PDB file of N, CA and C in Angstrom:
ATOM      1  N   ASN A   1      -1.805 -22.140   2.179  1.00 61.00           N
ATOM      2  CA  ASN A   1      -2.646 -22.348   3.350  1.00 61.00           C
ATOM      3  C   ASN A   1      -3.622 -21.194   3.560  1.00 61.00           C
ATOM      4  N   ARG A   2      -3.161 -19.985   3.279  1.00 69.00           N
ATOM      5  CA  ARG A   2      -4.050 -18.832   3.471  1.00 69.00           C
ATOM      6  C   ARG A   2      -5.247 -18.883   2.528  1.00 69.00           C
ATOM      7  N   ILE A   3      -4.985 -19.302   1.298  1.00 70.00           N
ATOM      8  CA  ILE A   3      -6.078 -19.373   0.325  1.00 70.00           C
ATOM      9  C   ILE A   3      -7.098 -20.413   0.755  1.00 70.00           C
ATOM     10  N   ASN A   4      -6.635 -21.564   1.201  1.00 71.00           N
ATOM     11  CA  ASN A   4      -7.558 -22.605   1.656  1.00 71.00           C
ATOM     12  C   ASN A   4      -8.371 -22.138   2.852  1.00 71.00           C
ATOM     13  N   ALA A   5      -7.745 -21.414   3.771  1.00 72.00           N
ATOM     14  CA  ALA A   5      -8.461 -20.916   4.945  1.00 72.00           C
ATOM     15  C   ALA A   5      -9.528 -19.901   4.536  1.00 72.00           C
ATOM     16  N   ARG A   6      -9.202 -19.065   3.567  1.00 71.00           N
ATOM     17  CA  ARG A   6     -10.181 -18.073   3.103  1.00 71.00           C
ATOM     18  C   ARG A   6     -11.348 -18.745   2.394  1.00 71.00           C
ATOM     19  N   LEU A   7     -11.054 -19.776   1.608  1.00 67.00           N
ATOM     20  CA  LEU A   7     -12.133 -20.481   0.909  1.00 67.00           C
ATOM     21  C   LEU A   7     -13.059 -21.186   1.881  1.00 67.00           C
ATOM     22  N   LEU A   8     -12.513 -21.698   2.969  1.00 71.00           N
ATOM     23  CA  LEU A   8     -13.349 -22.377   3.953  1.00 71.00           C
ATOM     24  C   LEU A   8     -14.268 -21.407   4.680  1.00 71.00           C
ATOM     25  N   LYS A   9     -13.862 -20.139   4.758  1.00 71.00           N
ATOM     26  CA  LYS A   9     -14.672 -19.144   5.454  1.00 71.00           C
ATOM     27  C   LYS A   9     -15.750 -18.531   4.566  1.00 71.00           C
ATOM     28  N   LEU A  10     -15.698 -18.795   3.266  1.00 70.00           N
ATOM     29  CA  LEU A  10     -16.711 -18.239   2.368  1.00 70.00           C
ATOM     30  C   LEU A  10     -18.086 -18.793   2.713  1.00 70.00           C
ATOM     31  N   PRO A  11     -19.097 -17.974   2.598  1.00 76.00           N
ATOM     32  CA  PRO A  11     -20.458 -18.478   2.818  1.00 76.00           C
ATOM     33  C   PRO A  11     -20.805 -19.559   1.796  1.00 76.00           C
ATOM     34  N   LEU A  12     -21.724 -20.394   2.165  1.00 76.00           N
ATOM     35  CA  LEU A  12     -22.127 -21.521   1.327  1.00 76.00           C
ATOM     36  C   LEU A  12     -22.656 -21.053  -0.026  1.00 76.00           C
ATOM     37  N   TYR A  13     -23.288 -19.890  -0.068  1.00 76.00           N
ATOM     38  CA  TYR A  13     -23.829 -19.359  -1.322  1.00 76.00           C
ATOM     39  C   TYR A  13     -22.723 -19.181  -2.359  1.00 76.00           C
ATOM     40  N   TYR A  14     -21.595 -18.603  -1.940  1.00 77.00           N
ATOM     41  CA  TYR A  14     -20.502 -18.351  -2.873  1.00 77.00           C
ATOM     42  C   TYR A  14     -19.827 -19.645  -3.300  1.00 77.00           C
ATOM     43  N   LYS A  15     -19.719 -20.591  -2.390  1.00 77.00           N
ATOM     44  CA  LYS A  15     -19.145 -21.885  -2.755  1.00 77.00           C
ATOM     45  C   LYS A  15     -20.000 -22.556  -3.823  1.00 77.00           C
ATOM     46  N   ARG A  16     -21.316 -22.515  -3.639  1.00 82.00           N
ATOM     47  CA  ARG A  16     -22.213 -23.110  -4.634  1.00 82.00           C
ATOM     48  C   ARG A  16     -22.146 -22.357  -5.960  1.00 82.00           C
ATOM     49  N   ALA A  17     -22.002 -21.034  -5.901  1.00 82.00           N
ATOM     50  CA  ALA A  17     -21.912 -20.244  -7.131  1.00 82.00           C
ATOM     51  C   ALA A  17     -20.643 -20.588  -7.905  1.00 82.00           C
ATOM     52  N   VAL A  18     -19.537 -20.768  -7.198  1.00 81.00           N
ATOM     53  CA  VAL A  18     -18.280 -21.128  -7.857  1.00 81.00           C
ATOM     54  C   VAL A  18     -18.391 -22.507  -8.498  1.00 81.00           C
ATOM     55  N   VAL A  19     -18.931 -23.466  -7.771  1.00 85.00           N
ATOM     56  CA  VAL A  19     -19.091 -24.820  -8.311  1.00 85.00           C
ATOM     57  C   VAL A  19     -20.043 -24.803  -9.503  1.00 85.00           C
ATOM     58  N   SER A  20     -21.108 -24.033  -9.408  1.00 86.00           N
ATOM     59  CA  SER A  20     -22.064 -23.934 -10.508  1.00 86.00           C
ATOM     60  C   SER A  20     -21.413 -23.327 -11.749  1.00 86.00           C
ATOM     61  N   PHE A  21     -20.585 -22.300 -11.553  1.00 85.00           N
ATOM     62  CA  PHE A  21     -19.911 -21.680 -12.692  1.00 85.00           C
ATOM     63  C   PHE A  21     -18.914 -22.638 -13.329  1.00 85.00           C
ATOM     64  N   ILE A  22     -18.180 -23.368 -12.514  1.00 87.00           N
ATOM     65  CA  ILE A  22     -17.194 -24.302 -13.054  1.00 87.00           C
ATOM     66  C   ILE A  22     -17.870 -25.394 -13.875  1.00 87.00           C
ATOM     67  N   LYS A  23     -19.061 -25.807 -13.461  1.00 88.00           N
ATOM     68  CA  LYS A  23     -19.787 -26.852 -14.181  1.00 88.00           C
ATOM     69  C   LYS A  23     -20.556 -26.317 -15.386  1.00 88.00           C
ATOM     70  N   SER A  24     -20.685 -25.003 -15.500  1.00 88.00           N
ATOM     71  CA  SER A  24     -21.463 -24.430 -16.599  1.00 88.00           C
ATOM     72  C   SER A  24     -20.649 -24.414 -17.891  1.00 88.00           C
ATOM     73  N   ARG A  25     -21.332 -24.174 -18.985  1.00 89.00           N
ATOM     74  CA  ARG A  25     -20.670 -24.085 -20.286  1.00 89.00           C
ATOM     75  C   ARG A  25     -19.652 -22.944 -20.284  1.00 89.00           C
ATOM     76  N   SER A  26     -20.005 -21.821 -19.699  1.00 90.00           N
ATOM     77  CA  SER A  26     -19.092 -20.680 -19.656  1.00 90.00           C
ATOM     78  C   SER A  26     -17.832 -21.008 -18.872  1.00 90.00           C
ATOM     79  N   GLY A  27     -18.011 -21.685 -17.755  1.00 91.00           N
ATOM     80  CA  GLY A  27     -16.861 -22.038 -16.926  1.00 91.00           C
ATOM     81  C   GLY A  27     -15.925 -23.009 -17.612  1.00 91.00           C
ATOM     82  N   VAL A  28     -16.490 -23.995 -18.282  1.00 93.00           N
ATOM     83  CA  VAL A  28     -15.665 -24.977 -18.993  1.00 93.00           C
ATOM     84  C   VAL A  28     -14.896 -24.296 -20.127  1.00 93.00           C
ATOM     85  N   LEU A  29     -15.561 -23.422 -20.859  1.00 94.00           N
ATOM     86  CA  LEU A  29     -14.887 -22.706 -21.945  1.00 94.00           C
ATOM     87  C   LEU A  29     -13.792 -21.790 -21.412  1.00 94.00           C
ATOM     88  N   LEU A  30     -14.051 -21.134 -20.289  1.00 94.00           N
ATOM     89  CA  LEU A  30     -13.045 -20.257 -19.698  1.00 94.00           C
ATOM     90  C   LEU A  30     -11.835 -21.052 -19.224  1.00 94.00           C
ATOM     91  N   MET A  31     -12.074 -22.198 -18.596  1.00 95.00           N
ATOM     92  CA  MET A  31     -10.952 -23.032 -18.156  1.00 95.00           C
ATOM     93  C   MET A  31     -10.175 -23.587 -19.347  1.00 95.00           C
ATOM     94  N   ALA A  32     -10.871 -23.932 -20.431  1.00 96.00           N
ATOM     95  CA  ALA A  32     -10.179 -24.401 -21.637  1.00 96.00           C
ATOM     96  C   ALA A  32      -9.314 -23.284 -22.217  1.00 96.00           C
ATOM     97  N   GLY A  33      -9.841 -22.067 -22.220  1.00 97.00           N
ATOM     98  CA  GLY A  33      -9.057 -20.933 -22.701  1.00 97.00           C
ATOM     99  C   GLY A  33      -7.814 -20.708 -21.866  1.00 97.00           C
ATOM    100  N   GLY A  34      -7.957 -20.803 -20.557  1.00 96.00           N
ATOM    101  CA  GLY A  34      -6.793 -20.669 -19.679  1.00 96.00           C
ATOM    102  C   GLY A  34      -5.778 -21.769 -19.902  1.00 96.00           C
ATOM    103  N   ALA A  35      -6.264 -22.981 -20.139  1.00 97.00           N
ATOM    104  CA  ALA A  35      -5.352 -24.101 -20.398  1.00 97.00           C
ATOM    105  C   ALA A  35      -4.572 -23.876 -21.693  1.00 97.00           C
ATOM    106  N   PHE A  36      -5.244 -23.386 -22.732  1.00 97.00           N
ATOM    107  CA  PHE A  36      -4.542 -23.121 -23.986  1.00 97.00           C
ATOM    108  C   PHE A  36      -3.530 -21.989 -23.830  1.00 97.00           C
ATOM    109  N   LEU A  37      -3.844 -20.976 -23.034  1.00 96.00           N
ATOM    110  CA  LEU A  37      -2.864 -19.914 -22.794  1.00 96.00           C
ATOM    111  C   LEU A  37      -1.657 -20.450 -22.030  1.00 96.00           C
ATOM    112  N   PHE A  38      -1.904 -21.349 -21.090  1.00 96.00           N
ATOM    113  CA  PHE A  38      -0.810 -21.981 -20.351  1.00 96.00           C
ATOM    114  C   PHE A  38       0.060 -22.816 -21.295  1.00 96.00           C
ATOM    115  N   ILE A  39      -0.567 -23.564 -22.184  1.00 96.00           N
ATOM    116  CA  ILE A  39       0.177 -24.363 -23.166  1.00 96.00           C
ATOM    117  C   ILE A  39       0.994 -23.444 -24.076  1.00 96.00           C
ATOM    118  N   GLY A  40       0.414 -22.310 -24.453  1.00 95.00           N
ATOM    119  CA  GLY A  40       1.143 -21.350 -25.276  1.00 95.00           C
ATOM    120  C   GLY A  40       2.379 -20.817 -24.585  1.00 95.00           C
ATOM    121  N   SER A  41       2.285 -20.572 -23.282  1.00 93.00           N
ATOM    122  CA  SER A  41       3.466 -20.098 -22.553  1.00 93.00           C
ATOM    123  C   SER A  41       4.526 -21.194 -22.467  1.00 93.00           C
ATOM    124  N   PHE A  42       4.095 -22.453 -22.427  1.00 93.00           N
ATOM    125  CA  PHE A  42       5.053 -23.563 -22.439  1.00 93.00           C
ATOM    126  C   PHE A  42       5.837 -23.569 -23.749  1.00 93.00           C
ATOM    127  N   PHE A  43       5.153 -23.423 -24.879  1.00 91.00           N
ATOM    128  CA  PHE A  43       5.836 -23.428 -26.170  1.00 91.00           C
ATOM    129  C   PHE A  43       6.708 -22.190 -26.346  1.00 91.00           C
ATOM    130  N   GLU A  44       6.328 -21.093 -25.733  1.00 91.00           N
ATOM    131  CA  GLU A  44       7.129 -19.876 -25.846  1.00 91.00           C
ATOM    132  C   GLU A  44       8.501 -20.064 -25.208  1.00 91.00           C
ATOM    133  N   LYS A  45       8.543 -20.785 -24.108  1.00 89.00           N
ATOM    134  CA  LYS A  45       9.800 -20.975 -23.377  1.00 89.00           C
ATOM    135  C   LYS A  45      10.606 -22.166 -23.884  1.00 89.00           C
ATOM    136  N   ASN A  46       9.991 -23.063 -24.635  1.00 88.00           N
ATOM    137  CA  ASN A  46      10.643 -24.286 -25.080  1.00 88.00           C
ATOM    138  C   ASN A  46      11.131 -24.115 -26.513  1.00 88.00           C
ATOM    139  N   GLU A  47      12.395 -23.762 -26.674  1.00 88.00           N
ATOM    140  CA  GLU A  47      12.946 -23.514 -28.003  1.00 88.00           C
ATOM    141  C   GLU A  47      13.496 -24.772 -28.658  1.00 88.00           C
ATOM    142  N   SER A  48      13.452 -25.905 -27.969  1.00 91.00           N
ATOM    143  CA  SER A  48      13.973 -27.140 -28.557  1.00 91.00           C
ATOM    144  C   SER A  48      13.018 -27.725 -29.598  1.00 91.00           C
ATOM    145  N   ILE A  49      11.768 -27.299 -29.582  1.00 89.00           N
ATOM    146  CA  ILE A  49      10.791 -27.742 -30.582  1.00 89.00           C
ATOM    147  C   ILE A  49      10.972 -26.880 -31.828  1.00 89.00           C
ATOM    148  N   ILE A  50      10.950 -27.507 -32.983  1.00 91.00           N
ATOM    149  CA  ILE A  50      11.287 -26.805 -34.228  1.00 91.00           C
ATOM    150  C   ILE A  50      10.348 -25.626 -34.490  1.00 91.00           C
ATOM    151  N   TYR A  51       9.061 -25.853 -34.477  1.00 92.00           N
ATOM    152  CA  TYR A  51       8.093 -24.794 -34.785  1.00 92.00           C
ATOM    153  C   TYR A  51       7.415 -24.291 -33.511  1.00 92.00           C
ATOM    154  N   HIS A  52       8.201 -24.015 -32.493  1.00 92.00           N
ATOM    155  CA  HIS A  52       7.622 -23.625 -31.205  1.00 92.00           C
ATOM    156  C   HIS A  52       6.843 -22.323 -31.291  1.00 92.00           C
ATOM    157  N   VAL A  53       7.252 -21.399 -32.136  1.00 94.00           N
ATOM    158  CA  VAL A  53       6.539 -20.124 -32.254  1.00 94.00           C
ATOM    159  C   VAL A  53       5.162 -20.343 -32.884  1.00 94.00           C
ATOM    160  N   LEU A  54       5.093 -21.210 -33.876  1.00 95.00           N
ATOM    161  CA  LEU A  54       3.811 -21.527 -34.506  1.00 95.00           C
ATOM    162  C   LEU A  54       2.860 -22.158 -33.495  1.00 95.00           C
ATOM    163  N   PHE A  55       3.358 -23.150 -32.748  1.00 95.00           N
ATOM    164  CA  PHE A  55       2.518 -23.813 -31.756  1.00 95.00           C
ATOM    165  C   PHE A  55       2.100 -22.853 -30.647  1.00 95.00           C
ATOM    166  N   GLU A  56       3.009 -21.967 -30.269  1.00 96.00           N
ATOM    167  CA  GLU A  56       2.677 -20.970 -29.241  1.00 96.00           C
ATOM    168  C   GLU A  56       1.535 -20.072 -29.701  1.00 96.00           C
ATOM    169  N   GLU A  57       1.655 -19.553 -30.909  1.00 96.00           N
ATOM    170  CA  GLU A  57       0.629 -18.638 -31.420  1.00 96.00           C
ATOM    171  C   GLU A  57      -0.701 -19.353 -31.650  1.00 96.00           C
ATOM    172  N   MET A  58      -0.653 -20.600 -32.120  1.00 97.00           N
ATOM    173  CA  MET A  58      -1.894 -21.352 -32.320  1.00 97.00           C
ATOM    174  C   MET A  58      -2.586 -21.631 -30.988  1.00 97.00           C
ATOM    175  N   ALA A  59      -1.803 -21.981 -29.976  1.00 97.00           N
ATOM    176  CA  ALA A  59      -2.387 -22.244 -28.662  1.00 97.00           C
ATOM    177  C   ALA A  59      -2.975 -20.965 -28.074  1.00 97.00           C
ATOM    178  N   GLU A  60      -2.262 -19.850 -28.220  1.00 97.00           N
ATOM    179  CA  GLU A  60      -2.759 -18.594 -27.660  1.00 97.00           C
ATOM    180  C   GLU A  60      -4.024 -18.115 -28.368  1.00 97.00           C
ATOM    181  N   ILE A  61      -4.064 -18.212 -29.691  1.00 98.00           N
ATOM    182  CA  ILE A  61      -5.271 -17.765 -30.395  1.00 98.00           C
ATOM    183  C   ILE A  61      -6.443 -18.668 -30.053  1.00 98.00           C
ATOM    184  N   SER A  62      -6.180 -19.954 -29.859  1.00 98.00           N
ATOM    185  CA  SER A  62      -7.249 -20.862 -29.425  1.00 98.00           C
ATOM    186  C   SER A  62      -7.732 -20.488 -28.032  1.00 98.00           C
ATOM    187  N   GLY A  63      -6.797 -20.140 -27.153  1.00 98.00           N
ATOM    188  CA  GLY A  63      -7.171 -19.725 -25.801  1.00 98.00           C
ATOM    189  C   GLY A  63      -8.028 -18.476 -25.808  1.00 98.00           C
ATOM    190  N   TYR A  64      -7.629 -17.489 -26.599  1.00 97.00           N
ATOM    191  CA  TYR A  64      -8.422 -16.258 -26.679  1.00 97.00           C
ATOM    192  C   TYR A  64      -9.801 -16.528 -27.279  1.00 97.00           C
ATOM    193  N   PHE A  65      -9.860 -17.441 -28.232  1.00 97.00           N
ATOM    194  CA  PHE A  65     -11.139 -17.796 -28.846  1.00 97.00           C
ATOM    195  C   PHE A  65     -12.066 -18.449 -27.820  1.00 97.00           C
ATOM    196  N   PHE A  66     -11.534 -19.362 -27.013  1.00 97.00           N
ATOM    197  CA  PHE A  66     -12.354 -20.005 -25.988  1.00 97.00           C
ATOM    198  C   PHE A  66     -12.809 -19.003 -24.928  1.00 97.00           C
ATOM    199  N   ILE A  67     -11.965 -18.039 -24.598  1.00 95.00           N
ATOM    200  CA  ILE A  67     -12.370 -17.008 -23.636  1.00 95.00           C
ATOM    201  C   ILE A  67     -13.488 -16.154 -24.230  1.00 95.00           C
ATOM    202  N   LEU A  68     -13.391 -15.829 -25.514  1.00 94.00           N
ATOM    203  CA  LEU A  68     -14.464 -15.090 -26.189  1.00 94.00           C
ATOM    204  C   LEU A  68     -15.758 -15.893 -26.187  1.00 94.00           C
ATOM    205  N   LEU A  69     -15.677 -17.183 -26.508  1.00 93.00           N
ATOM    206  CA  LEU A  69     -16.870 -18.031 -26.474  1.00 93.00           C
ATOM    207  C   LEU A  69     -17.465 -18.100 -25.073  1.00 93.00           C
ATOM    208  N   SER A  70     -16.604 -18.110 -24.068  1.00 93.00           N
ATOM    209  CA  SER A  70     -17.080 -18.137 -22.687  1.00 93.00           C
ATOM    210  C   SER A  70     -17.885 -16.890 -22.359  1.00 93.00           C
ATOM    211  N   SER A  71     -17.401 -15.734 -22.805  1.00 90.00           N
ATOM    212  CA  SER A  71     -18.136 -14.500 -22.517  1.00 90.00           C
ATOM    213  C   SER A  71     -19.460 -14.457 -23.275  1.00 90.00           C
ATOM    214  N   ILE A  72     -19.479 -14.963 -24.497  1.00 89.00           N
ATOM    215  CA  ILE A  72     -20.728 -15.005 -25.258  1.00 89.00           C
ATOM    216  C   ILE A  72     -21.714 -15.956 -24.601  1.00 89.00           C
ATOM    217  N   ALA A  73     -21.234 -17.128 -24.185  1.00 87.00           N
ATOM    218  CA  ALA A  73     -22.108 -18.100 -23.525  1.00 87.00           C
ATOM    219  C   ALA A  73     -22.618 -17.560 -22.196  1.00 87.00           C
ATOM    220  N   SER A  74     -21.778 -16.845 -21.478  1.00 82.00           N
ATOM    221  CA  SER A  74     -22.189 -16.269 -20.198  1.00 82.00           C
ATOM    222  C   SER A  74     -23.254 -15.204 -20.401  1.00 82.00           C
ATOM    223  N   ASN A  75     -23.090 -14.376 -21.413  1.00 76.00           N
ATOM    224  CA  ASN A  75     -24.052 -13.318 -21.694  1.00 76.00           C
ATOM    225  C   ASN A  75     -25.399 -13.904 -22.097  1.00 76.00           C
ATOM    226  N   SER A  76     -25.399 -14.922 -22.936  1.00 69.00           N
ATOM    227  CA  SER A  76     -26.670 -15.523 -23.346  1.00 69.00           C
ATOM    228  C   SER A  76     -27.329 -16.241 -22.179  1.00 69.00           C
ATOM    229  N   PHE A  77     -26.520 -16.809 -21.289  1.00 60.00           N
ATOM    230  CA  PHE A  77     -27.054 -17.480 -20.106  1.00 60.00           C
ATOM    231  C   PHE A  77     -27.731 -16.465 -19.184  1.00 60.00           C
ATOM    232  N   GLU A  78     -27.097 -15.307 -18.986  1.00 61.00           N
ATOM    233  CA  GLU A  78     -27.682 -14.274 -18.126  1.00 61.00           C
ATOM    234  C   GLU A  78     -28.977 -13.733 -18.720  1.00 61.00           C
ATOM    235  N   LYS A  79     -29.023 -13.550 -20.025  1.00 61.00           N
ATOM    236  CA  LYS A  79     -30.241 -13.030 -20.646  1.00 61.00           C
ATOM    237  C   LYS A  79     -31.389 -14.013 -20.525  1.00 61.00           C
ATOM    238  N   SER A  80     -31.101 -15.305 -20.628  1.00 57.00           N
ATOM    239  CA  SER A  80     -32.183 -16.280 -20.504  1.00 57.00           C
ATOM    240  C   SER A  80     -32.720 -16.309 -19.086  1.00 57.00           C
ATOM    241  N   ILE A  81     -31.871 -16.101 -18.113  1.00 52.00           N
ATOM    242  CA  ILE A  81     -32.340 -16.050 -16.727  1.00 52.00           C
ATOM    243  C   ILE A  81     -33.203 -14.812 -16.523  1.00 52.00           C
ATOM    244  N   THR A  82     -32.786 -13.683 -17.079  1.00 48.00           N
ATOM    245  CA  THR A  82     -33.537 -12.446 -16.912  1.00 48.00           C
ATOM    246  C   THR A  82     -34.927 -12.566 -17.531  1.00 48.00           C
ATOM    247  N   ILE A  83     -35.020 -13.158 -18.700  1.00 44.00           N
ATOM    248  CA  ILE A  83     -36.320 -13.295 -19.358  1.00 44.00           C
ATOM    249  C   ILE A  83     -37.234 -14.203 -18.546  1.00 44.00           C
ATOM    250  N   ARG A  84     -36.729 -15.308 -18.072  1.00 45.00           N
ATOM    251  CA  ARG A  84     -37.551 -16.234 -17.300  1.00 45.00           C
ATOM    252  C   ARG A  84     -37.955 -15.646 -15.954  1.00 45.00           C
ATOM    253  N   SER A  85     -37.021 -14.948 -15.313  1.00 48.00           N
ATOM    254  CA  SER A  85     -37.324 -14.436 -13.980  1.00 48.00           C
ATOM    255  C   SER A  85     -38.296 -13.265 -14.024  1.00 48.00           C
ATOM    256  N   SER A  86     -38.396 -12.595 -15.173  1.00 48.00           N
ATOM    257  CA  SER A  86     -39.318 -11.469 -15.259  1.00 48.00           C
ATOM    258  C   SER A  86     -40.747 -11.920 -15.529  1.00 48.00           C
ATOM    259  N   GLY A  87     -40.944 -13.205 -15.777  1.00 51.00           N
ATOM    260  CA  GLY A  87     -42.285 -13.724 -15.979  1.00 51.00           C
ATOM    261  C   GLY A  87     -42.774 -13.636 -17.403  1.00 51.00           C
ATOM    262  N   ARG A  88     -41.942 -13.194 -18.317  1.00 51.00           N
ATOM    263  CA  ARG A  88     -42.340 -13.102 -19.715  1.00 51.00           C
ATOM    264  C   ARG A  88     -42.169 -14.451 -20.385  1.00 51.00           C
ATOM    265  N   ASP A  89     -43.083 -14.759 -21.247  1.00 52.00           N
ATOM    266  CA  ASP A  89     -42.996 -15.986 -22.024  1.00 52.00           C
ATOM    267  C   ASP A  89     -42.781 -15.593 -23.474  1.00 52.00           C
ATOM    268  N   LYS A  90     -41.777 -16.166 -24.113  1.00 54.00           N
ATOM    269  CA  LYS A  90     -41.455 -15.803 -25.494  1.00 54.00           C
ATOM    270  C   LYS A  90     -42.582 -16.152 -26.459  1.00 54.00           C
ATOM    271  N   SER A  91     -43.380 -17.161 -26.144  1.00 55.00           N
ATOM    272  CA  SER A  91     -44.431 -17.591 -27.066  1.00 55.00           C
ATOM    273  C   SER A  91     -45.669 -16.698 -27.012  1.00 55.00           C
ATOM    274  N   ARG A  92     -45.779 -15.801 -26.062  1.00 52.00           N
ATOM    275  CA  ARG A  92     -46.977 -14.958 -25.907  1.00 52.00           C
ATOM    276  C   ARG A  92     -46.883 -13.627 -26.630  1.00 52.00           C
ATOM    277  N   ARG A  93     -45.892 -13.395 -27.397  1.00 48.00           N
ATOM    278  CA  ARG A  93     -45.725 -12.095 -28.062  1.00 48.00           C
ATOM    279  C   ARG A  93     -46.794 -11.827 -28.990  1.00 48.00           C
TER     280      ARG A  93
END
């Protein structure tokens, strides 16, 4: 309940920024990475599956890879905004 109350008090700007990030390529990749890490923790605790360690490690490495892709996508997204907002046109060099 406390978290919901705090989210309702956030200014509209931050709510829009969060929604925009979740819908962006970086946000989707970050959420996919988190999901794979969560799946990896499931396999770590579930020893009834024969190759649970293999599945755990594969899920975790996939999660870390998606988080890395998210940071790369976020960085390229920020640079494109900076170039456009500064008024420079790439074709005028």
